[in-house]
Coordinates of C-alpha atoms and ligand atoms in Angstrom, one line a residue:
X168 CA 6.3 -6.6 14.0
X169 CA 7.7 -7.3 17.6
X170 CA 10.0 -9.8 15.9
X171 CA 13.3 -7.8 16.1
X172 CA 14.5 -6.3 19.5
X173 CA 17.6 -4.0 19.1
X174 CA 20.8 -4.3 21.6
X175 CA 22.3 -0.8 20.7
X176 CA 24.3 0.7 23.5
X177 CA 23.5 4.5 22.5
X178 CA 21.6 6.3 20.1
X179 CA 23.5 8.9 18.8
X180 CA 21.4 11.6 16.8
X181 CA 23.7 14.0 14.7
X182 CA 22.5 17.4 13.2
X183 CA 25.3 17.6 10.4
X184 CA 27.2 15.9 7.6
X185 CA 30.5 16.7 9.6
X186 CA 28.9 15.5 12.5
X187 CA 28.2 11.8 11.1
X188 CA 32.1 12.1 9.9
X189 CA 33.4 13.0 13.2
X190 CA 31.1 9.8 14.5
X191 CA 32.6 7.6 12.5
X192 CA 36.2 8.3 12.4
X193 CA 35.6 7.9 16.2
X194 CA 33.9 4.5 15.6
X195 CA 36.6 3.4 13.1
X196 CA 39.4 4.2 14.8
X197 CA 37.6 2.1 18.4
X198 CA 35.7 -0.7 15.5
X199 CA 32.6 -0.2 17.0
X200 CA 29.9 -1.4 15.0
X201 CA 27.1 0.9 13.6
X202 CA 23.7 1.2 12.9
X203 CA 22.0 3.8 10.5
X204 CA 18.8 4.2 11.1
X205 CA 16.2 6.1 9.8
X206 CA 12.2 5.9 10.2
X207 CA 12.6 2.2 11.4
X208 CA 9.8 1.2 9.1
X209 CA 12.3 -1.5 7.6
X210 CA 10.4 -5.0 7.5
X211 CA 13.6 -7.0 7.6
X212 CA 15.8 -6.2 10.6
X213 CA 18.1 -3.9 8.6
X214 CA 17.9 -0.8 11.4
X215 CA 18.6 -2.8 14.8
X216 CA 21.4 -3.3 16.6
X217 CA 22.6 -7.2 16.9
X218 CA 25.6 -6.9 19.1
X219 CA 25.7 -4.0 21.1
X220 CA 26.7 -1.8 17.8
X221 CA 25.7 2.4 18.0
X222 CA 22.5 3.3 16.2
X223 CA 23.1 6.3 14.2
X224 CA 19.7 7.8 13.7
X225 CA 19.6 10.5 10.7
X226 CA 16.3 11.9 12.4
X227 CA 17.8 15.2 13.5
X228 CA 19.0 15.8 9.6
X229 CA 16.0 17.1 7.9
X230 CA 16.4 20.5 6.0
X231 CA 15.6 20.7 2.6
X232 CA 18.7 22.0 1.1
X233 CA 17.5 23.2 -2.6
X234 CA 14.5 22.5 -4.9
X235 CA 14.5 23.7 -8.3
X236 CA 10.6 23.9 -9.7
X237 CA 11.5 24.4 -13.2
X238 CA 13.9 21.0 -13.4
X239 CA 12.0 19.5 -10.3
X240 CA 15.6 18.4 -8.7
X241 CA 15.4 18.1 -5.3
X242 CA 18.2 18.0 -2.5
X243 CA 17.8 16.7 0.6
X244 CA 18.9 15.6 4.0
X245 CA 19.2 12.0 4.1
X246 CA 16.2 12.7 7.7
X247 CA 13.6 14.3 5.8
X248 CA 10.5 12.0 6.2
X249 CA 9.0 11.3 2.6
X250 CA 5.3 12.9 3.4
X251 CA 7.2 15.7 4.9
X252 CA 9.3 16.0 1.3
X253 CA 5.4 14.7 -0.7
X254 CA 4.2 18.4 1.6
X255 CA 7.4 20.4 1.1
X256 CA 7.1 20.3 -3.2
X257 CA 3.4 19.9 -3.4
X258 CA 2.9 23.8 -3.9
X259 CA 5.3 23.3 -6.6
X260 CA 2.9 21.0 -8.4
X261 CA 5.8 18.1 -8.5
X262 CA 5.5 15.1 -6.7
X263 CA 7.8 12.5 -5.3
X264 CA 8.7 9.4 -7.7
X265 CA 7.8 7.3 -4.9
X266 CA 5.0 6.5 -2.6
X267 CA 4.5 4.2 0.3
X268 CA 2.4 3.1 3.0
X269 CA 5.1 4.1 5.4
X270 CA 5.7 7.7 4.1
X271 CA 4.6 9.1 7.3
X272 CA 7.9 8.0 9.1
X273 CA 10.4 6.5 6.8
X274 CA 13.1 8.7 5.4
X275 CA 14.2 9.3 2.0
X276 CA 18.1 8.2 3.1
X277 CA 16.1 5.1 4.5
X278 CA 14.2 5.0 0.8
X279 CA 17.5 4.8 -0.7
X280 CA 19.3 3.0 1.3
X281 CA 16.3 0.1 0.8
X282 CA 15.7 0.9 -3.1
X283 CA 12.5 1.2 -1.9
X284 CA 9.5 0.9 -4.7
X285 CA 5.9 0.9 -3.8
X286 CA 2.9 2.4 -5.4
X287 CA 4.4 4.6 -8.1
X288 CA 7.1 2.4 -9.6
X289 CA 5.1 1.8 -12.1
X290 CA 4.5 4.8 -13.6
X291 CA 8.3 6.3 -12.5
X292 CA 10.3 3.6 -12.5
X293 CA 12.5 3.0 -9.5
X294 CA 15.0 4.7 -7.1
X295 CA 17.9 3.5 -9.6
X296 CA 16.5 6.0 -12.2
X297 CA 15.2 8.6 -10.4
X298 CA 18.4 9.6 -7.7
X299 CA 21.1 12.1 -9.2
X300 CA 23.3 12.1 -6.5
X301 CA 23.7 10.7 -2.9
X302 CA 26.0 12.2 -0.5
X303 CA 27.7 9.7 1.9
X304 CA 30.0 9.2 4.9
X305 CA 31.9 6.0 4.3
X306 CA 33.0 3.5 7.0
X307 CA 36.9 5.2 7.4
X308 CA 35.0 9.0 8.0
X309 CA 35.4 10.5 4.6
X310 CA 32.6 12.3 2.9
X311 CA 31.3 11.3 -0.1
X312 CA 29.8 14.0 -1.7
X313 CA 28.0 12.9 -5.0
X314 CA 25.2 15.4 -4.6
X315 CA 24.8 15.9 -8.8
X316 CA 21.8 17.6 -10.1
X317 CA 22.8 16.8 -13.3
X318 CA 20.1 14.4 -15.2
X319 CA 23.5 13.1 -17.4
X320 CA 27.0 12.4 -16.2
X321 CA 28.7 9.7 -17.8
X322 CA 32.3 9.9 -16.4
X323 CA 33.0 7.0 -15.3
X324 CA 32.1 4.2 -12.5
X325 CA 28.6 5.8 -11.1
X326 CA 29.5 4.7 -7.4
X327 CA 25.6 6.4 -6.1
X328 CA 24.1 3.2 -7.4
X329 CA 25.8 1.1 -5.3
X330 CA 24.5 2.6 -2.1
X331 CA 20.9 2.4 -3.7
X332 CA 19.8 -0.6 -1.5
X333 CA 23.1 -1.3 -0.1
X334 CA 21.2 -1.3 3.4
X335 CA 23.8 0.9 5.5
X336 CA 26.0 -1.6 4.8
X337 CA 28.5 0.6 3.1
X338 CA 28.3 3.9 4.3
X339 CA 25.7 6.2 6.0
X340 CA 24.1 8.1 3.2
X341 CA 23.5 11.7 4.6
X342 CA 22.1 13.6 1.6
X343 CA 20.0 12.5 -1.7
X344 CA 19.4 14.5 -4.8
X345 CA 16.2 13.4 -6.5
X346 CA 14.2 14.0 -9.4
X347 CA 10.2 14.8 -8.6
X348 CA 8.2 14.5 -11.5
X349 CA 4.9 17.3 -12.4
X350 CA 2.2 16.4 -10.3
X351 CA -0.8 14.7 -12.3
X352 CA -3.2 16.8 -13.0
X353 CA -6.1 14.6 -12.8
X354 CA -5.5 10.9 -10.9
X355 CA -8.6 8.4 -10.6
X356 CA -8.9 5.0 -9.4
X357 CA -11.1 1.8 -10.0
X358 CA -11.8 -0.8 -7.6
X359 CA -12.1 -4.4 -9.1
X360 CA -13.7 -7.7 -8.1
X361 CA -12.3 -10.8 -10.3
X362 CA -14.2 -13.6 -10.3
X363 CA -10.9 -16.1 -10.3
X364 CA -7.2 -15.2 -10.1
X365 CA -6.6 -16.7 -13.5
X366 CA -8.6 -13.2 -14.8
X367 CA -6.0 -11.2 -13.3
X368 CA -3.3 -10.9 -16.7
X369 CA -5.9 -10.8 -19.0
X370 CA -7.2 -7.9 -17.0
X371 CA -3.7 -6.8 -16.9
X372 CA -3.4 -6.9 -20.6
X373 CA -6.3 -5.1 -21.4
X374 CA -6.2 -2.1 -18.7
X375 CA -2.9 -1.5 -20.5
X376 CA -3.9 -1.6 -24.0
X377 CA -6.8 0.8 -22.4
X378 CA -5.5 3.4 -20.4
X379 CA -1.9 3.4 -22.3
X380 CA 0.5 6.1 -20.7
X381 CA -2.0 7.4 -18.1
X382 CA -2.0 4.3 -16.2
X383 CA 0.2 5.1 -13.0
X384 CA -0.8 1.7 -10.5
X385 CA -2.2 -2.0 -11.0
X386 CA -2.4 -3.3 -7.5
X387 CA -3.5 -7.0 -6.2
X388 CA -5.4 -7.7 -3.2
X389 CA -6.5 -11.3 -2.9
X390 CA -9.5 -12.1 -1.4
X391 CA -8.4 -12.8 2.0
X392 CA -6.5 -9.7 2.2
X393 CA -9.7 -8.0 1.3
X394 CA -12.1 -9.1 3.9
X395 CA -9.6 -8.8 6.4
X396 CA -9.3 -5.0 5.9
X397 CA -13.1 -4.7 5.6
X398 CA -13.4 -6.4 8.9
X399 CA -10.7 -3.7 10.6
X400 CA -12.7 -0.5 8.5
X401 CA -11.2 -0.3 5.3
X402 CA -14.4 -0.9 3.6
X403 CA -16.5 -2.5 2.2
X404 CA -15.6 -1.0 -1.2
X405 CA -18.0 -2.6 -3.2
X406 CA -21.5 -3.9 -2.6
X407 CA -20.7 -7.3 -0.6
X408 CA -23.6 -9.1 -3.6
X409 CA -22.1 -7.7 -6.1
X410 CA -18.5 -9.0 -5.0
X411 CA -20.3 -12.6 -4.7
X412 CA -17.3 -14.8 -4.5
X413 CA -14.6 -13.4 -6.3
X414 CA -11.7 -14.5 -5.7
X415 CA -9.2 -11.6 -6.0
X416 CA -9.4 -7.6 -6.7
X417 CA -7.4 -5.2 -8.3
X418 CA -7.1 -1.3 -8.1
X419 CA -6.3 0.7 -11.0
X420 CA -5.3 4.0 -10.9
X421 CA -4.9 6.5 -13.7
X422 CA -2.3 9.8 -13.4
X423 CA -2.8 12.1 -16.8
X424 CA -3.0 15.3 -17.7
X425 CA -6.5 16.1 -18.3
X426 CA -9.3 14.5 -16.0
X427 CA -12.6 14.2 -18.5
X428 CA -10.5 12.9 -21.3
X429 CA -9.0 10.4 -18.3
X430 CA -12.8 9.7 -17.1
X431 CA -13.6 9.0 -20.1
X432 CA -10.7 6.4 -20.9
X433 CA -11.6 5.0 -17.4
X434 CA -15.6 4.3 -18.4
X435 CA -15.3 3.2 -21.5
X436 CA -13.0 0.7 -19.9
X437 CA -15.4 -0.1 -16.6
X438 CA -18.3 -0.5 -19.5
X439 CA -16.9 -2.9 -22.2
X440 CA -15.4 -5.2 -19.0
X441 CA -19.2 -5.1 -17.5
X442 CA -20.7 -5.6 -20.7
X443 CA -18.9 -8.9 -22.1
X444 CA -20.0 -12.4 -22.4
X445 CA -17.5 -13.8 -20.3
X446 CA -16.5 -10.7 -18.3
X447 CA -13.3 -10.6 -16.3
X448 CA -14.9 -9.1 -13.3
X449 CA -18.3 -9.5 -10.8
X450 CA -18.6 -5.7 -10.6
X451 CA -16.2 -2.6 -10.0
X452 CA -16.6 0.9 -8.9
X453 CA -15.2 4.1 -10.5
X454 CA -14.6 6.6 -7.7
X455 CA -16.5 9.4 -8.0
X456 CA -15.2 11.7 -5.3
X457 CA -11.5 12.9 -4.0
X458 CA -12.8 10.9 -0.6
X459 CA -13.5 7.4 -2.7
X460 CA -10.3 7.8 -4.3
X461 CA -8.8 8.3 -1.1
X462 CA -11.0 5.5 0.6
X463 CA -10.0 3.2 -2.3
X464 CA -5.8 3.8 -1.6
X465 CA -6.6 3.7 2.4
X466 CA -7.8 -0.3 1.4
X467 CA -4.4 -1.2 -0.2
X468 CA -2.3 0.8 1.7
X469 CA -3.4 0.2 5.4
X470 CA -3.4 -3.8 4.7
X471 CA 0.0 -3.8 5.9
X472 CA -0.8 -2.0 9.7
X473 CA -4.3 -5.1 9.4
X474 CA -1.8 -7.5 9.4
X475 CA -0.4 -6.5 12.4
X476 CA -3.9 -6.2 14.4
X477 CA -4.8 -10.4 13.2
X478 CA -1.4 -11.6 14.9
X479 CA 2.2 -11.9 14.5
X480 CA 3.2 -11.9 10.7
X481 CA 5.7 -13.6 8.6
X482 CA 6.3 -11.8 6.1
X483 CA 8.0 -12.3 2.3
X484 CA 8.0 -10.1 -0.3
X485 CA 9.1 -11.9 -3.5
X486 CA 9.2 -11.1 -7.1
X487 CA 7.6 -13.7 -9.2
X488 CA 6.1 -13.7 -12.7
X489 CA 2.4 -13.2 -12.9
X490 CA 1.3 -16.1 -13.9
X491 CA 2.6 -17.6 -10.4
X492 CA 1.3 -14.8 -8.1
X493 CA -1.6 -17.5 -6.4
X494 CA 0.0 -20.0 -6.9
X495 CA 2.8 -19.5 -4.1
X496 CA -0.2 -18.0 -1.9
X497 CA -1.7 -21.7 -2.2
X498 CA 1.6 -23.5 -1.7
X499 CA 2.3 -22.1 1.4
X500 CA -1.4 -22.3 2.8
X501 CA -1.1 -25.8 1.5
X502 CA 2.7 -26.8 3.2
X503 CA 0.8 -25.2 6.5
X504 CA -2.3 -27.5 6.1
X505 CA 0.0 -30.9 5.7
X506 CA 2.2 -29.8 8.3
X507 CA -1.0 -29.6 10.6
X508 CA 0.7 -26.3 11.5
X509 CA -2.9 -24.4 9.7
X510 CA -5.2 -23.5 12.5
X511 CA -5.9 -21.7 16.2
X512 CA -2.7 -23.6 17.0
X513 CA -0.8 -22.2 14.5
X514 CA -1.1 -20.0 11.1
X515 CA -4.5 -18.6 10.7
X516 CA -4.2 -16.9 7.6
X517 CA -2.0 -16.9 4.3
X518 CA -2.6 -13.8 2.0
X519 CA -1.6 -12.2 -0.9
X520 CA -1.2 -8.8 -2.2
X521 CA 1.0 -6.3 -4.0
X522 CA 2.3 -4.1 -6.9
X523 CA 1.3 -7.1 -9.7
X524 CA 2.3 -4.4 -12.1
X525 CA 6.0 -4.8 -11.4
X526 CA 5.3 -8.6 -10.4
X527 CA 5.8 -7.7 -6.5
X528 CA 3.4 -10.2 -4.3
X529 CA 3.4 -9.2 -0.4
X530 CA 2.8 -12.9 1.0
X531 CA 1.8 -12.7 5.0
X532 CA 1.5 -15.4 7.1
X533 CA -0.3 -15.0 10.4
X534 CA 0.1 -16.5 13.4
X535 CA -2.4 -15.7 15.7
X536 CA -1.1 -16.6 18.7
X537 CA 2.4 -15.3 18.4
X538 CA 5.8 -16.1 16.6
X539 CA 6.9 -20.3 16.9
X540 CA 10.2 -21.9 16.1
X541 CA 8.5 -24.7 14.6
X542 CA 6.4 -22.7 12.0
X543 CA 9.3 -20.6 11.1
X544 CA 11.2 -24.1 10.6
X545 CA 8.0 -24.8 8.2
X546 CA 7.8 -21.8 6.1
X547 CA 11.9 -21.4 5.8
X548 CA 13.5 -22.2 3.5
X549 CA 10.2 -23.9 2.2
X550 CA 8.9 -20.3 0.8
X551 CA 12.4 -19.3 -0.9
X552 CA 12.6 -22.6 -2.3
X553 CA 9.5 -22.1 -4.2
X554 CA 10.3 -18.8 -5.2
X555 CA 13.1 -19.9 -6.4
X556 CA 11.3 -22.7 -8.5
X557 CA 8.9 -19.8 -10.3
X558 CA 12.8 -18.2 -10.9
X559 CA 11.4 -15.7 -8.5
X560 CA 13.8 -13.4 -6.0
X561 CA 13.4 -13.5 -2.7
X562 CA 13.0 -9.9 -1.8
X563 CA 11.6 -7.7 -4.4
X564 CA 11.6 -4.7 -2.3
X565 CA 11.7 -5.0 1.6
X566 CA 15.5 -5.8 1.2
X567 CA 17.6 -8.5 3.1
X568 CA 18.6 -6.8 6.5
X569 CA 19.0 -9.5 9.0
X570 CA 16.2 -11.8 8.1
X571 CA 17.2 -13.4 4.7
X572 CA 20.9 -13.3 5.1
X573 CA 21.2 -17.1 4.9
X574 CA 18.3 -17.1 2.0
X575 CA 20.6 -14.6 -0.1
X576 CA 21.6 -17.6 -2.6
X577 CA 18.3 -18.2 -3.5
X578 CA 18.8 -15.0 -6.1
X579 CA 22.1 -14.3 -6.1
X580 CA 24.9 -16.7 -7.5
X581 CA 27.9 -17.7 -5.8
X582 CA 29.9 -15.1 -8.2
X583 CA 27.4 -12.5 -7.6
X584 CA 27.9 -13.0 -3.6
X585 CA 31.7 -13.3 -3.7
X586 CA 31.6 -10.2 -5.9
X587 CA 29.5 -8.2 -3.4
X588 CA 31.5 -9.3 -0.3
X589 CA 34.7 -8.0 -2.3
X590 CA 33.1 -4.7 -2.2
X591 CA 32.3 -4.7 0.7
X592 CA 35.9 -5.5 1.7
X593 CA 36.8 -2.6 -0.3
X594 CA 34.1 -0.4 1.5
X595 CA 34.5 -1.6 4.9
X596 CA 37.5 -3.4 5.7
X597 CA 36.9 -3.2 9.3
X598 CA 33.3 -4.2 8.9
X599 CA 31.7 -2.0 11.6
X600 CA 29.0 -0.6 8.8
X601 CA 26.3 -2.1 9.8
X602 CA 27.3 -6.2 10.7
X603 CA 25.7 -8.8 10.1
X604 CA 22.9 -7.3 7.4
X605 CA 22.9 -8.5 4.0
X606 CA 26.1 -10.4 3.8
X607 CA 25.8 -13.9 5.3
Ligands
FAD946 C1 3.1 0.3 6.2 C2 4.3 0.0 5.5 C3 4.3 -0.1 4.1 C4 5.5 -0.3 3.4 N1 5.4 -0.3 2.0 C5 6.5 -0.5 1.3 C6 6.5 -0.5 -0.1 O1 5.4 -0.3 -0.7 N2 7.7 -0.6 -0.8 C7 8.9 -0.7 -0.1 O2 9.9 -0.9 -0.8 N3 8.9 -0.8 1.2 C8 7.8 -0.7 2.0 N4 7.9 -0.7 3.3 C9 9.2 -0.9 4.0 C10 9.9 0.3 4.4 O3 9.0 1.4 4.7 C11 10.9 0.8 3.4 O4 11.9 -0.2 3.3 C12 11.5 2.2 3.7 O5 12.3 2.6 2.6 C13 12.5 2.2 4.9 O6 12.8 3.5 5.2 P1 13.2 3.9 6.7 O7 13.7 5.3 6.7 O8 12.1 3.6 7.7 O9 14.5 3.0 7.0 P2 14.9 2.1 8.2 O10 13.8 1.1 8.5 O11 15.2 2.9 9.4 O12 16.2 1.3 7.7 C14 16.1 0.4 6.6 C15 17.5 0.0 6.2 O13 18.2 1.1 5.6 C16 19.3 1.5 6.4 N5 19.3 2.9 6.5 C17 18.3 3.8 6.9 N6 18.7 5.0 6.7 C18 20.0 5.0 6.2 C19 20.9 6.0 5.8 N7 20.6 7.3 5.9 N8 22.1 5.7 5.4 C20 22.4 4.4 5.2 N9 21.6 3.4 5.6 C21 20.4 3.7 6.1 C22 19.2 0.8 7.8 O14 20.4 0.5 8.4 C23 18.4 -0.4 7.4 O15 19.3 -1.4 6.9 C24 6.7 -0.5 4.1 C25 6.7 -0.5 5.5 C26 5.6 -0.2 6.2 C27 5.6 -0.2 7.7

């Protein structure tokens, strides 16, 4: 994003479990401040240095300790890059509960340590549900080692789900046992174009009462977000007359078990939404090929790397109901507009897009001609305000890190923020895990 520049001193790059221990004891018992890092694809300054701290990268730890085909239980270094994990099980016919734009670099420690949830949460649920066990090296040195492959293991406080999201903040995680479920044996997608955005639940509503169980994705793309990735070759998808001037699109994706009776769910759907009186859609495409399906995904998922080709992006990822998704798109365009801030001077787009299925809306604001003081000072706390107004939260999945610190009590309470920094007193007395992310 170019909007975060580390100040670590060294980059230290440790093979082992012992290894990160001997690191930190060092650390500790010296209270220098650390850094985990893993693929860096973090959008909210959660892996750079602030003041000088270490970065610990878990890069160099990424063996595949055990995978178990019949359960589907995976153990892992807390390096491993998720596509290299996605690769590693494939043969298997499993697949990993997660999926993201970024699975090319980020790390499955750095999945955990975000609570990542992209494209499949959906369909498997999230991180909280799907990790057994976490191993972990806690601020004093000591290894935690919570590597369960049991599915249940009630005995007591289940201390792996508070380092699900927790940022680095309380220890390094260094290993993660995780559940892959069977891979699909059929998955198809459908591209939508909605004539308005207030189409988008009852389309929602209906896909689901459709599809049922085999529907595995329900992603937004407004209409913004979709010509911009047309104009850097994601597209066209559709037939640009056809499209006419919908406002918004939508890609469904089905995940089932047998791919004609899946097809056939699929038409039947694409037919009775093309053949009503008021139809909820211009037009859509089925895909009909392993390529379109793949040509279809490489439209959602390479929005994020368009963003970065039209300027400098402020980005929010919020949680708000559905009903409000547009809505806080056209707030913010609007707040830029009267601000006189909306422009070649300033912000020259506001978009919208995101998992509308788990009521996740990836809002970017572009500013051509690089990052301003005075149109940060415009869109914060303006945008967390509003999100808080819809009783939205303020980061459904990117995380805090070092950008929303000061935003945190727009979604949590003062309990809930006393509560956490008591843990993380607890954790990290000396408060070298980390500093300065997530807590203000
Ligand atoms: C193109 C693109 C698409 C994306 N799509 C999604 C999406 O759909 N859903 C989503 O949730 N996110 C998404 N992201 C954000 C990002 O990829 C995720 O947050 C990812 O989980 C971060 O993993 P990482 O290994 O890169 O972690 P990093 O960026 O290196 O670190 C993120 C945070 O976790 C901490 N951390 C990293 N590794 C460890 C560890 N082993 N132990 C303790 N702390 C650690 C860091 O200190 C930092 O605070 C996307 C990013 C990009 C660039």
């Amino acid at each position: 994003m170019g909007k975060y520049f580390g100040h670590a001193t060294c980059v230290l790059r440790p093979r082992t479990t012992q290894q990160v221990s001997e690191i930190v004891k060092y650390c500790a018992s010296r209270r220098i401040g650390i850094v985990p890092q893993g693929g860096n694809t973090g959008m909210v300054g959660g892996s750079i240095s602030l003041r000088k701290e270490i970065v610990l990268s878990l890069g160099a730890m990424s063996n595949v300790r055990s995978f178990d085909p019949v359960s589907g239980i995976l153990v892992a270094d807390a390096g491993c890059i998720l596509q290299s994990l996605s690769d590693h099980i494939a043969p298997h016919k499993h697949i990993m509960p997660l999926d993201l734009g970024a699975k090319g670099s980020c790390q499955i420690g750095g999945n955990v340590s975000t609570n990542a949830g992209g494209l499949r949460l959906l369909r498997y649920g999230s991180l909280h549900g799907n990790v057994l066990g976490i191993e972990a090296v806690l601020p004093d040195g000591t290894i935690l080692d919570q590597l369960s492959v049991l599915r249940k293991d009630n005995t007591g406080y289940d201390m792996k789900q508070l380092f699900i999201g927790a940022e680095g903040t309380l220890g390094i995680v260094t290993g993660v046992s995780i559940m892959a479920p069977p891979a699909p044996q059929a998955s198809n997608n459908l591209f939508l174009a909605l004539p308005k955005f207030d189409n988008v639940l009852p389309l929602y509503q209906q896909v689901k009462g459709q599809l049922g169980e085999i529907l595995s994705a329900f992603e937004y793309i407004d209409r913004t977000a979709y010509d911009m990735g047309v104009k850097h070759g994601l597209g066209p998808i559709l037939n640009l007359d056809e499209v006419g001037d919908a406002e918004c699109f939508v890609l469904v994706e089905t995940s089932g078990g047998n791919n004609t009776h899946d097809e056939e769910k699929l038409n039947i759907l694409l037919e009775s939404l093309m053949s009503a009186d008021e139809s909820l859609i211009n037009t859509g495409v089925l895909s009909q090929s392993p390529g379109q399906f793949e040509n279809i995904w490489a439209l959602r998922e390479g929005l994020t790397e368009c963003v970065q080709k039209e300027g400098k992006p402020y980005k929010y990822d919020v949680s708000v109901p559905l009903t409000d998704f547009q809505k806080v798109v056209d707030q913010v365009r609007e707040r830029m507009i009267s601000k006189g801030l909306y422009g070649d001077h300033g912000i020259t787009k506001v978009m919208g897009y995101g998992h509308v299925g788990d009521g996740n809306l990836h809002l970017n604001v572009i500013a051509k001609n690089g990052y301003r003081p005075e149109l940060e000072e415009a869109l914060e706390p303006f945008i967390y305000e509003v999100v808080a107004s819809h009783k939205g939260s303020i980061s459904a999945e990117h995380g805090i890190g070092s950008m929303k610190t000061d935003a945190l009590r727009y979604s949590k309470s003062d309990v809930s923020i006393q509560w956490m920094k008591k843990i993380k007193q607890v954790f990290d007395p000396l408060n070298i895990m980390n500093p300065g992310k997530v807590l203000p």
